[in-house]
Coordinates of C-alpha atoms in Angstrom, one line a residue:
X564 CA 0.0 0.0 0.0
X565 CA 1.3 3.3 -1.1
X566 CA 2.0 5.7 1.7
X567 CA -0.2 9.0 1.6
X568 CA 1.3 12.2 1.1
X569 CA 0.5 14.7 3.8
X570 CA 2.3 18.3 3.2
X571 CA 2.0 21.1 6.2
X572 CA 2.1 24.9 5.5
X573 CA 3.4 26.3 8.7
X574 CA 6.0 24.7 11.5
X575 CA 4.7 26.2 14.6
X576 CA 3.7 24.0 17.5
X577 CA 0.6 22.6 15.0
X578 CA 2.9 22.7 12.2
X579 CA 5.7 20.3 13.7
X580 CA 3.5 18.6 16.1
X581 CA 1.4 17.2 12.9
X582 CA 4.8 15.9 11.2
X583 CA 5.7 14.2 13.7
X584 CA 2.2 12.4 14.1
X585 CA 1.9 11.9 10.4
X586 CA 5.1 10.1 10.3
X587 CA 4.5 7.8 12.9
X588 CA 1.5 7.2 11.3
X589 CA 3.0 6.1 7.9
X590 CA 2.7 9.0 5.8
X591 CA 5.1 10.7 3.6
X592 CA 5.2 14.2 5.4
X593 CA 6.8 17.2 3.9
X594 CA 6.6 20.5 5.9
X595 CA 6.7 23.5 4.4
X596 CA 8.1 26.5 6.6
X597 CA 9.6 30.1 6.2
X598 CA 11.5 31.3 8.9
X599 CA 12.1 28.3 11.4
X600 CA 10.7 25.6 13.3
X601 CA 8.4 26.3 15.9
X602 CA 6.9 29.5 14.5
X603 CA 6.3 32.3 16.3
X604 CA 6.1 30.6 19.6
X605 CA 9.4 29.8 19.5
X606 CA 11.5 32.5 17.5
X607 CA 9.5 35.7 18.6
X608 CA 6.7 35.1 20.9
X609 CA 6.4 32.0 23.9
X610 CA 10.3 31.4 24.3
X611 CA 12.0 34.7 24.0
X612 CA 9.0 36.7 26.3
X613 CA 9.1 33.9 29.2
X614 CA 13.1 34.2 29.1
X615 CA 12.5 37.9 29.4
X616 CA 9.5 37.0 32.4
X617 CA 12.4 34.4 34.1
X618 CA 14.6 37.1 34.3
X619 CA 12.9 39.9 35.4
X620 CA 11.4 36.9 38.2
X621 CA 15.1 37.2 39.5
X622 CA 14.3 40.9 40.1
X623 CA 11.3 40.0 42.3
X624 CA 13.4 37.7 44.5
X625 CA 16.1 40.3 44.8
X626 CA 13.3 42.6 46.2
X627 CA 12.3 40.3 49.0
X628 CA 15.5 40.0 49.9
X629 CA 15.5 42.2 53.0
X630 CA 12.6 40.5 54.4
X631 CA 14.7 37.5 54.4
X632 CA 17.6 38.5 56.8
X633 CA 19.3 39.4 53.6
X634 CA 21.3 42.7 53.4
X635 CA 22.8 43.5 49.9
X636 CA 25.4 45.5 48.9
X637 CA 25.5 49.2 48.1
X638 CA 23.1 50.2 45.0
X639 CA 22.3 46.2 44.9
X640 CA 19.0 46.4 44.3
X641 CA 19.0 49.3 41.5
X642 CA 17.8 47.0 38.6
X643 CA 18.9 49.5 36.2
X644 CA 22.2 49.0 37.5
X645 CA 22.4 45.2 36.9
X646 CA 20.5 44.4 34.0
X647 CA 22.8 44.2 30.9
X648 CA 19.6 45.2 28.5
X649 CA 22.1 43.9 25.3
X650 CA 23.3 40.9 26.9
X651 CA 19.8 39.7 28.4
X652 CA 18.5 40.3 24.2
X653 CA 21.3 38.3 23.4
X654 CA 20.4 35.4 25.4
X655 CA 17.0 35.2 25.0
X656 CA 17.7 35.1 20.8
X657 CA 20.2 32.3 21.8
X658 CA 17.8 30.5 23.3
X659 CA 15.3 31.1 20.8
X660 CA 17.2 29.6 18.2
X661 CA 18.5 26.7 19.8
X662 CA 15.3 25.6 20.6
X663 CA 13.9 26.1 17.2
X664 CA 17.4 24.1 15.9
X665 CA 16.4 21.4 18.3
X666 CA 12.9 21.1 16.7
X667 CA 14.3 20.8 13.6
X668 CA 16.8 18.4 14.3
X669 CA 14.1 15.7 16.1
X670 CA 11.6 16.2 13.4
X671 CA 14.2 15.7 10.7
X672 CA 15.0 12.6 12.6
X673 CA 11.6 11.3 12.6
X674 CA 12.0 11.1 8.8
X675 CA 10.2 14.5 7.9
X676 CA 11.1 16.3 4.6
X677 CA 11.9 20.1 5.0
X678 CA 11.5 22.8 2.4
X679 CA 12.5 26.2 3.5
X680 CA 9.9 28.4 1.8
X681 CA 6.4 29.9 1.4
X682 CA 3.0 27.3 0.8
X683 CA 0.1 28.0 -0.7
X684 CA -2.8 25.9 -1.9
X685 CA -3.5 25.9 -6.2
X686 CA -6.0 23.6 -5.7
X687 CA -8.1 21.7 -3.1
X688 CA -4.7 19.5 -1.8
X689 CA -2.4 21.1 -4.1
X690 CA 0.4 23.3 -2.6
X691 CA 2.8 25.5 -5.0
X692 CA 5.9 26.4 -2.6
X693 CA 8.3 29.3 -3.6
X694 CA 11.6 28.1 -2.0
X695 CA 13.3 30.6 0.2
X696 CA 16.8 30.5 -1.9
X697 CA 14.8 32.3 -4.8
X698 CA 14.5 28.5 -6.4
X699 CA 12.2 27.5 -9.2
X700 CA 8.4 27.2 -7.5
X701 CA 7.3 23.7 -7.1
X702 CA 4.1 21.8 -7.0
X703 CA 3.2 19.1 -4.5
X704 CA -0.1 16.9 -4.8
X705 CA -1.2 15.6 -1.6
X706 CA -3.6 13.7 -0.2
X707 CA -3.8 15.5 3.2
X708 CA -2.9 19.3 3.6
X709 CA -2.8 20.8 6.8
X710 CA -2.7 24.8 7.1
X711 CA -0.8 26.3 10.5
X712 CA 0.8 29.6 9.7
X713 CA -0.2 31.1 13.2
X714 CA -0.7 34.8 13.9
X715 CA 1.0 38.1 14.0
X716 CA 0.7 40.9 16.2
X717 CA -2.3 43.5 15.3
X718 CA -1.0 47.5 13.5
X719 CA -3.1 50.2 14.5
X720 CA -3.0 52.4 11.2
X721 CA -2.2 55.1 13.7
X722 CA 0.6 53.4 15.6
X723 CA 2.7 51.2 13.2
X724 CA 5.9 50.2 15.2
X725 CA 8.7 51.1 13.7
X726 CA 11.4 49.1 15.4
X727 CA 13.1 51.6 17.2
X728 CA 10.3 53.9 19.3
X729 CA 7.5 52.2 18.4
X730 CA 7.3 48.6 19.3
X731 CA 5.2 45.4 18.5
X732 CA 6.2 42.7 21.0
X733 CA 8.3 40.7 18.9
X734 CA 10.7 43.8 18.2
X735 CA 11.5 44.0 21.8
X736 CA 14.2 41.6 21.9
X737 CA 16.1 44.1 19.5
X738 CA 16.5 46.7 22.4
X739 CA 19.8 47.8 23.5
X740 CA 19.4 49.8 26.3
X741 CA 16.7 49.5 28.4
X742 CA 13.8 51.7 28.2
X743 CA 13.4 54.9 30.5
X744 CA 9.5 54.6 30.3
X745 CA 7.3 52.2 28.7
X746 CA 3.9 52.6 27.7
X747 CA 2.1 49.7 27.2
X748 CA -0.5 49.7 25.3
X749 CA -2.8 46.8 25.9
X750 CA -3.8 44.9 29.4
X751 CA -4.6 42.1 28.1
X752 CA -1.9 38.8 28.7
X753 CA 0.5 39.9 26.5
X754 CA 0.4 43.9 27.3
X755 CA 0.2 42.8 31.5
X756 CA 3.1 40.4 31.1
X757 CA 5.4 42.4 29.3
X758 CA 4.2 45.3 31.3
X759 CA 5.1 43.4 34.4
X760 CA 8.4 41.9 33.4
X761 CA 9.6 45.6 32.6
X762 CA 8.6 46.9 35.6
X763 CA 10.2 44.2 37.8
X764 CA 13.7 45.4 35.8
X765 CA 13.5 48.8 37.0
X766 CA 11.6 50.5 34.0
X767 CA 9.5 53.2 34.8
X768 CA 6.0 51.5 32.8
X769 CA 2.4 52.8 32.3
X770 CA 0.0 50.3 31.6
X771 CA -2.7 52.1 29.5
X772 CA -6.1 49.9 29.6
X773 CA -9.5 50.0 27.7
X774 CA -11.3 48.3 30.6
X775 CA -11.4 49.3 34.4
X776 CA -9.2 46.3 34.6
X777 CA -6.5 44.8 33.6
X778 CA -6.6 41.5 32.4
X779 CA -10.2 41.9 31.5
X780 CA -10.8 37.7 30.7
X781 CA -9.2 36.4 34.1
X782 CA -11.0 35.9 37.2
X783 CA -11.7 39.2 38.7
X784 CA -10.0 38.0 42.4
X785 CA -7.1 37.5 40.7
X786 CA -7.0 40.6 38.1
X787 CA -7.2 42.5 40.7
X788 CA -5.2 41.3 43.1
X789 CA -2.3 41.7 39.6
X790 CA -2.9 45.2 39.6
X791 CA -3.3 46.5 43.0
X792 CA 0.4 44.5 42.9
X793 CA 1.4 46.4 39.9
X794 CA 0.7 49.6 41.4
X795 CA 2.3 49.0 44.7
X796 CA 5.8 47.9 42.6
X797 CA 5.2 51.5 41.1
X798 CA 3.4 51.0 38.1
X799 CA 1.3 53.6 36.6
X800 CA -2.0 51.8 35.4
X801 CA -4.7 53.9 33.3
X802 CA -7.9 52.1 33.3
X803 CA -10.9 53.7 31.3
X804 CA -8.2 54.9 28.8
X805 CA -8.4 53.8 24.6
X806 CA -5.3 54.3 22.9
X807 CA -6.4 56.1 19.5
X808 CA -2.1 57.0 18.4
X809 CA 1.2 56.9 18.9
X810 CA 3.6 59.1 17.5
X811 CA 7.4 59.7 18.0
X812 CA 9.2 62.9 18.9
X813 CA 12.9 64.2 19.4
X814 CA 13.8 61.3 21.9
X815 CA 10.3 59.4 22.8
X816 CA 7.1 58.8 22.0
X817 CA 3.9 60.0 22.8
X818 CA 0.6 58.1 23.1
X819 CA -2.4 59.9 22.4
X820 CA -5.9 58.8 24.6
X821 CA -8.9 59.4 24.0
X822 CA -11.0 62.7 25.7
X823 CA -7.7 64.4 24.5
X824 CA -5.1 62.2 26.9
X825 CA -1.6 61.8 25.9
X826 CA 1.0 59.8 27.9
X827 CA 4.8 60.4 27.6
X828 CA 7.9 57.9 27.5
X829 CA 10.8 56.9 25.9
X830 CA 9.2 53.6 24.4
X831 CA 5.7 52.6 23.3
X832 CA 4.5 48.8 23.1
X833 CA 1.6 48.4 21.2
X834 CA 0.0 45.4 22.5
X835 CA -3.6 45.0 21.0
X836 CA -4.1 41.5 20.3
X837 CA -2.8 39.4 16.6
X838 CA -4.4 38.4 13.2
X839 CA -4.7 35.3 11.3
X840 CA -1.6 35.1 9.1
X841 CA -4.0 33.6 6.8
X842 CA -3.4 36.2 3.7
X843 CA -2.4 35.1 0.5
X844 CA -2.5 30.8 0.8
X845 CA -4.8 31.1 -1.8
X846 CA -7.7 29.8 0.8
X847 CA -10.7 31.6 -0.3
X848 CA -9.8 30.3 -4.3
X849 CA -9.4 26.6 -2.9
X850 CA -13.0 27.1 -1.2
X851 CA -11.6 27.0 2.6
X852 CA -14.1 28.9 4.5
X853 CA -12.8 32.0 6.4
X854 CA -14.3 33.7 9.5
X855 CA -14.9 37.6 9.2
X856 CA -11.6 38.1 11.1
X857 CA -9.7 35.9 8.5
X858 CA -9.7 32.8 10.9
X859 CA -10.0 29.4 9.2
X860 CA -12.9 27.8 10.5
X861 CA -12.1 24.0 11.8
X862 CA -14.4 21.9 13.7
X863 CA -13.2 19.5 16.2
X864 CA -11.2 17.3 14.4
X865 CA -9.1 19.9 12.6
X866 CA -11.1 20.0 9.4
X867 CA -11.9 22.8 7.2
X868 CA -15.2 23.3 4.7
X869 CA -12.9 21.4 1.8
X870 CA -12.3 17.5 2.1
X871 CA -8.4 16.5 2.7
X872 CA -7.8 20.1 3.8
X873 CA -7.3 20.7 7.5
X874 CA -6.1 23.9 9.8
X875 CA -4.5 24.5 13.7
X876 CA -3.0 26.7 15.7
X877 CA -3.6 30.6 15.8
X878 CA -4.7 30.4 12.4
X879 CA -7.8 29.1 13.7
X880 CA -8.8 31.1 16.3
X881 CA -9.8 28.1 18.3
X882 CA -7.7 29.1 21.6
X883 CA -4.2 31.0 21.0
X884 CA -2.3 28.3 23.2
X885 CA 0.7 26.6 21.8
X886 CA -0.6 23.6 23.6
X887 CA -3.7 23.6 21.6
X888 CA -2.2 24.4 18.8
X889 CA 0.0 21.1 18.8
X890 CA -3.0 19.2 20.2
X891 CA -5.0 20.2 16.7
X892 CA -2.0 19.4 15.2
X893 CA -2.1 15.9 15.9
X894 CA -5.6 15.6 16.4
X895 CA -5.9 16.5 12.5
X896 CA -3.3 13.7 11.2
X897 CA -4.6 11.0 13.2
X898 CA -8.7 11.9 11.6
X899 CA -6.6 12.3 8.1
X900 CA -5.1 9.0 8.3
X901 CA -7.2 7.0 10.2
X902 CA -6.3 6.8 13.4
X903 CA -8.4 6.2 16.4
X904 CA -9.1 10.3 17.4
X905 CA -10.9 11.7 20.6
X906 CA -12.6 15.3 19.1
X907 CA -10.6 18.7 20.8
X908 CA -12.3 19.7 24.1
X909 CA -10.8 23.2 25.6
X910 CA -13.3 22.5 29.0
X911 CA -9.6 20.8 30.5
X912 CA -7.1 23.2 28.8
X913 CA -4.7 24.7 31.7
X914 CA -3.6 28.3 31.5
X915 CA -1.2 30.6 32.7
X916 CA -0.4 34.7 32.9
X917 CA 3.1 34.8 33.2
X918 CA 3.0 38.2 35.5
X919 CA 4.4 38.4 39.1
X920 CA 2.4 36.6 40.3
X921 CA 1.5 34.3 37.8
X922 CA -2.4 33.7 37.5
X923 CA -2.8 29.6 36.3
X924 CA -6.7 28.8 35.5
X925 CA -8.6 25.6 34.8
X926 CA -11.8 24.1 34.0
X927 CA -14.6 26.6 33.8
X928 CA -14.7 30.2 35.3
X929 CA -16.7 31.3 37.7
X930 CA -18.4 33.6 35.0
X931 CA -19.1 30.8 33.3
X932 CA -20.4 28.7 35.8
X933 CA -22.9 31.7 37.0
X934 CA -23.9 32.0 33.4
X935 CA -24.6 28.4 32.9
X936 CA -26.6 28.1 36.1
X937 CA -24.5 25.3 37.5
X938 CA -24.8 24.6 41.0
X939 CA -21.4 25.0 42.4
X940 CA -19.6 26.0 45.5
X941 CA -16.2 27.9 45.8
X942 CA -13.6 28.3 48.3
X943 CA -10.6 30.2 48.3
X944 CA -7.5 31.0 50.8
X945 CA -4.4 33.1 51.1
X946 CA -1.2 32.0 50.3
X947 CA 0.0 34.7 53.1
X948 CA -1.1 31.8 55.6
X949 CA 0.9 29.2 53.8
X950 CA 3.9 28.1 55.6
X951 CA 6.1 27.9 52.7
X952 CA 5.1 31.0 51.5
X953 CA 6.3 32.8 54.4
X954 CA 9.8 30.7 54.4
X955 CA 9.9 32.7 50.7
X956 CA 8.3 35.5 51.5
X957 CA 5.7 35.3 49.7
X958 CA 2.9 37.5 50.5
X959 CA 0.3 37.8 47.8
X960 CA -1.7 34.8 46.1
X961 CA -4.3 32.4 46.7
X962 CA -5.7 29.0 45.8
X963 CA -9.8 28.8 44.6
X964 CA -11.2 25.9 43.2
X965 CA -15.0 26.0 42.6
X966 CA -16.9 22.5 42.8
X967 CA -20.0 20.9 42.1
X968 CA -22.4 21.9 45.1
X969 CA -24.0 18.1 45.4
X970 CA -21.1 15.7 44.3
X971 CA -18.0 17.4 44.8
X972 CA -16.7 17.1 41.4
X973 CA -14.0 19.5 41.0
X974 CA -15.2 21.9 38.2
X975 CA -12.4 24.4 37.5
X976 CA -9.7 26.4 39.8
X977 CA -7.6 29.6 39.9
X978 CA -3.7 29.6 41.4
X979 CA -2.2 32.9 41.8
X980 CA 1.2 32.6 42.9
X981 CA 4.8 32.3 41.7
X982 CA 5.0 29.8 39.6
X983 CA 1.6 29.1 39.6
X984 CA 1.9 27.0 36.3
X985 CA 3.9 24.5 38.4
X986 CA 1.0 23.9 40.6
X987 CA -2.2 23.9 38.7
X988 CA -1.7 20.5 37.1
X989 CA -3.1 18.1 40.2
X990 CA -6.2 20.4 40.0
X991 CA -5.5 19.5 35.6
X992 CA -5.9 16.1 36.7
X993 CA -9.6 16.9 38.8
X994 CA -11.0 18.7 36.2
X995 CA -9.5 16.5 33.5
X996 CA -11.0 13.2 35.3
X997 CA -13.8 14.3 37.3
X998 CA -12.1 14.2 40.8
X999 CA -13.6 15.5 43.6
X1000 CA -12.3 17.4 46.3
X1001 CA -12.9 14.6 48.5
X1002 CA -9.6 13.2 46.0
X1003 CA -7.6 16.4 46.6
X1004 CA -8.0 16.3 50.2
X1005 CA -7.1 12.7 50.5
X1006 CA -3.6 12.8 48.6
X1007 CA -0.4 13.3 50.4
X1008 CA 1.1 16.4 50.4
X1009 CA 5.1 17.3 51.3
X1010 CA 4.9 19.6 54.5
X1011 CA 5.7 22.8 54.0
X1012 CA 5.0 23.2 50.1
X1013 CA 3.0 25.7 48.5
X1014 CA 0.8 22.8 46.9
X1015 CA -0.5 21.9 50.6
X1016 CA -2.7 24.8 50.6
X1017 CA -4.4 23.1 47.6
X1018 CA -5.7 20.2 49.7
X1019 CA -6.2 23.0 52.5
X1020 CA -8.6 24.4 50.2
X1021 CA -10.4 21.2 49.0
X1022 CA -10.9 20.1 52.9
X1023 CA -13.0 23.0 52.9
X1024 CA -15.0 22.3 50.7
X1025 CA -15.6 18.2 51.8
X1026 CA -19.3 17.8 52.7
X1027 CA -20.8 14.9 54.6
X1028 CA -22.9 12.4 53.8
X1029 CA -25.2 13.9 56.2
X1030 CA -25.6 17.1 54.3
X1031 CA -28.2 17.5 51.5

C-alpha cells in the first residue's frame, strides 16, 4: 500500500507537532516552513517573552530580599544597575534559536522532509511552494494538507511600530538599552506580562487599559489582586483609557488617549491583540471557509469546509495556546489517516499569565459557571497563611477551586502565585478526570509546600454524607 502524502504549510507547534504524528502514522510528510521551526512561539513570541518573564522573576526575588535577613550590597537592588539590557536580548535570541534548531533536528529525525519556503494551496490538496533561496516554485499533490501559519501581532493604522520607538512585541528583543519609560498599550496577557516583566527590571512602565481592569478575561480576584500588585511595585496603570495614536518625537514617544489624553515615555509597546496570518495561501480560491476576522474555520477534528484540507494553531482562532495548537495538530493527522481520534475539548485546557504573580486557570470560570446556572460551591485562601510561603516571602496569592455543590466534582480552579503554572496540574488532573475534592483532600502532600494549601482548600470544601 502506497503511503499517503501529507504536506504542512506552517512549522509552529501545530505545524511540527502534525509531522511528527503523520510520520509515525506512515505518511510521507513534507513541511513547508519560512523562517524556522516552531513559529512564532518559538522565535518571537512563547520562548523569547518567558526568558525575558524568568529574568525579570530574578528581580522580584532580589526585592524580598531584606525581608529574608538578607542585606545587599551598596546600590544592589537598583535594577537599572544590573540588567545588561544587550546581553539579556542576546540570550534570550540564543535561546530562541537553539530551541527552534532542536525542533528541527528531532523532526528531521523522525524522517520529515523540510523545504524552507512559502505554501500555498493551487487547488483543493495542491500546494505551490516558492523556495526561500529564490528556487524555481514547485508543486506538490497531496492527499492530506494541513494549514498552520499562526498569527501576527495587530498595526493600529495610527501606531505602526517602527522598530526603534514604536514597538510590536516581537521587536523588543532588539533593544539595547533598556527603556526609560514604557507605555504599554494593551492589558490584556500579552500587554500585562510584558508590562510586568519591565517593571520588575526597573523601567518606569504605564500600563494604558480599555477596561477598568486589567486582564479583562481572568478571574476578577485574581486581576485585581495583579494590579493593586502592579501599582504598589510602582506602576502607573490607566484604566478607562483607549489608545487612539502613537507618535514619535525628538527622543520618545507620545501616546495619544482618547477625551484628549496623551502619555509620555521613551518607548511605546503596542499590545492589541494578533491576526490570522492567513493572507495570501490562496484559501478563499481553494473554497476553505474564512471567519470575518480571517480565521480558518475547523471543527473539532481539525477539518476545514474542503475534504483532505485541514487547519490549527492561531490560524484558527480556536484558543491561541501553543498547547492547543500542537494538540489540533495531531488531532488533524490521526482523523486524516485514520487513526483512532478523541474530538478537541478546551473545557480541561490549563492556562497561565506569566505576570508576578503568575495567575494559572482551569476548567470553567466562575463567569461561566454563574452563566450556565450550574450549581457550584467555591472556596478560596491566602497564600499569606501558607507556611512555605512565608519561608519565601511570599505575601500575595491564593488558591480557589469551585466544585459541584451536590457531588464534589471539582469543576475548574484559579492559582495565583509564583510559579503558579507549576502547581495547577493536580487540579488539571480533577477537572481533566472528574475528581472530587474529597480526592484532593485525600492525597499526600510534602509539608511545607505551596501545593498543601491546595488540599487545604479542597478540605474545605468536603461535605458529609449527612448534608443535603
Amino acid at each position: 500500500m502506497t503511503a499517503r502524502q501529507v504536506v504542512i504549510i506552517g512549522g509552529g507547534p501545530g505545524g511540527y507537532e502534525a509531522a511528527l504524528a503523520g510520520q509515525r502514522l506512515g505518511a510521507n510528510v513534507t513541511l513547508v516552513d519560512k523562517a524556522g521551526l516552531g513559529g512564532a512561539a518559538v522565535l518571537t513570541d512563547v520562548v523569547p517573552s518567558k526568558s525575558l518573564i524568568a529574568t525579570a522573576e530574578w528581580m522580584t526575588i532580589v526585592a524580598r530580599a531584606p525581608d529574608l535577613g538578607i542585606r545587599l550590597p551598596e546600590g544592589m537592588c537598583e535594577p537599572d544597575q544590573i540588567v545588561d539590557m544587550t546581553a539579556m536580548n542576546a540570550r534570550l535570541q540564543s535561546l530562541a534559536t537553539a530551541q527552534s534548531n532542536d525542533i528541527e533536528g528531532r523532526v528531521l529525525r523522525e524522517g520529515v522532509k523540510i523545504i524552507r519556503g512559502k505554501g500555498r494551496l493551487v487547488g483543493p490538496r495542491q500546494v505551490a511552494v516558492q523556495p526561500n533561496d529564490g528556487g524555481d516554485q514547485q508543486v506538490i499533490d497531496a492527499d492530506v494538507v494541513l494549514i498552520s501559519t499562526g498569527a501576527t501581532p495587530r498595526v493600529l493604522r495610527t501606531a505602526v511600530p517602527d522598530g526603534e520607538r514604536i514597538l510590536s512585541w516581537t521587536q523588543l528583543y532588539g533593544l539595547t538599552e533598556m527603556p526609560g519609560r514604557l507605555v504599554v498599550v494593551g492589558s490584556g496577557v500579552t500587554g500585562a506580562e510584558f508590562a510586568s516583566a519591565y517593571s520588575a527590571l526597573g523601567v518606569d512602565v504605564v500600563l494604558v487599559s480599555s477596561r477598568n481592569q486589567v486582564l479583562p478575561n481572568q478571574d476578577p480576584d485574581a486581576a485585581a489582586l495583579i494590579e493593586r500588585v502592579f501599582t504598589d511595585r510602582g506602576m502607573t496603570v490607566l484604566g478607562n483609557s483607549r489608545a487612539e495614536a502613537a507618535r514619535r518625537t525628538a527622543d520618545g514617544v507620545v501616546v495619544e488617549l482618547d477625551g484628549g489624553r496623551t502619555v509620555e515615555g521613551t518607548h511605546a509597546l503596542i499590545a492589541v491583540g494578533s491576526v490570522p496570518t492567513t493572507k495570501g495561501l490562496g484559501l478563499a480560491e481553494a473554497g476553505v471557509n474564512l471567519t470575518e476576522s480571517g480565521h480558518i474555520q475547523v471543527d473539532r477534528v481539525s477539518r476545514t469546509s474542503v475534504s483532505g484540507v485541514y487547519a490549527a494553531g492561531d490560524c484558527t482562532g480556536v484558543l491561541p495556546l501553543a498547547s492547543v495548537s500542537a494538540q489540533q495538530g495531531r488531532i488533524a493527522m490521526s482523523h486524516a489517516l485514520g487513526d483512532a481520534v478523541r474530538p478537541l475539548s478546551l473545557s480541561a485546557v490549563a492556562t497561565n499569565v506569566f505576570t508576578a504573580p503568575e495567575i494559572a486557570a482551569v476548567g470553567q470560570s466562575e463567569a461561566e459557571l454563574y452563566a450556565r446556572g450550574r450549581s457550584y460551591s467555591v472556596s478560596r485562601l491566602s497564600l499569606a497563611r501558607n507556611p512555605r510561603a512565608k519561608m519565601l516571602g511570599i505575601h500575595e496569592g491564593f488558591v480557589k477551586i469551585f466544585t459541584h455543590t451536590t457531588s464534589g466534582t471539582v469543576l475548574g480552579a484559579v492559582i495565583v502565585a509564583p510559579r503558579a503554572g507549576e502547581y495547577i496540574y493536580p487540579l488539571s488532573l480533577a477537572v481533566s478526570h472528574g475528581l472530587t475534592v474529597d480526592h484532593l483532600a485525600e492525597a499526600s502532600t510534602v509539608y511545607p509546600s505551596l501545593s498543601g494549601t491546595i488540599a487545604e482548600v479542597a478540605r474545605m470544601l468536603h461535605q458529609s454524607e449527612s448534608e443535603d
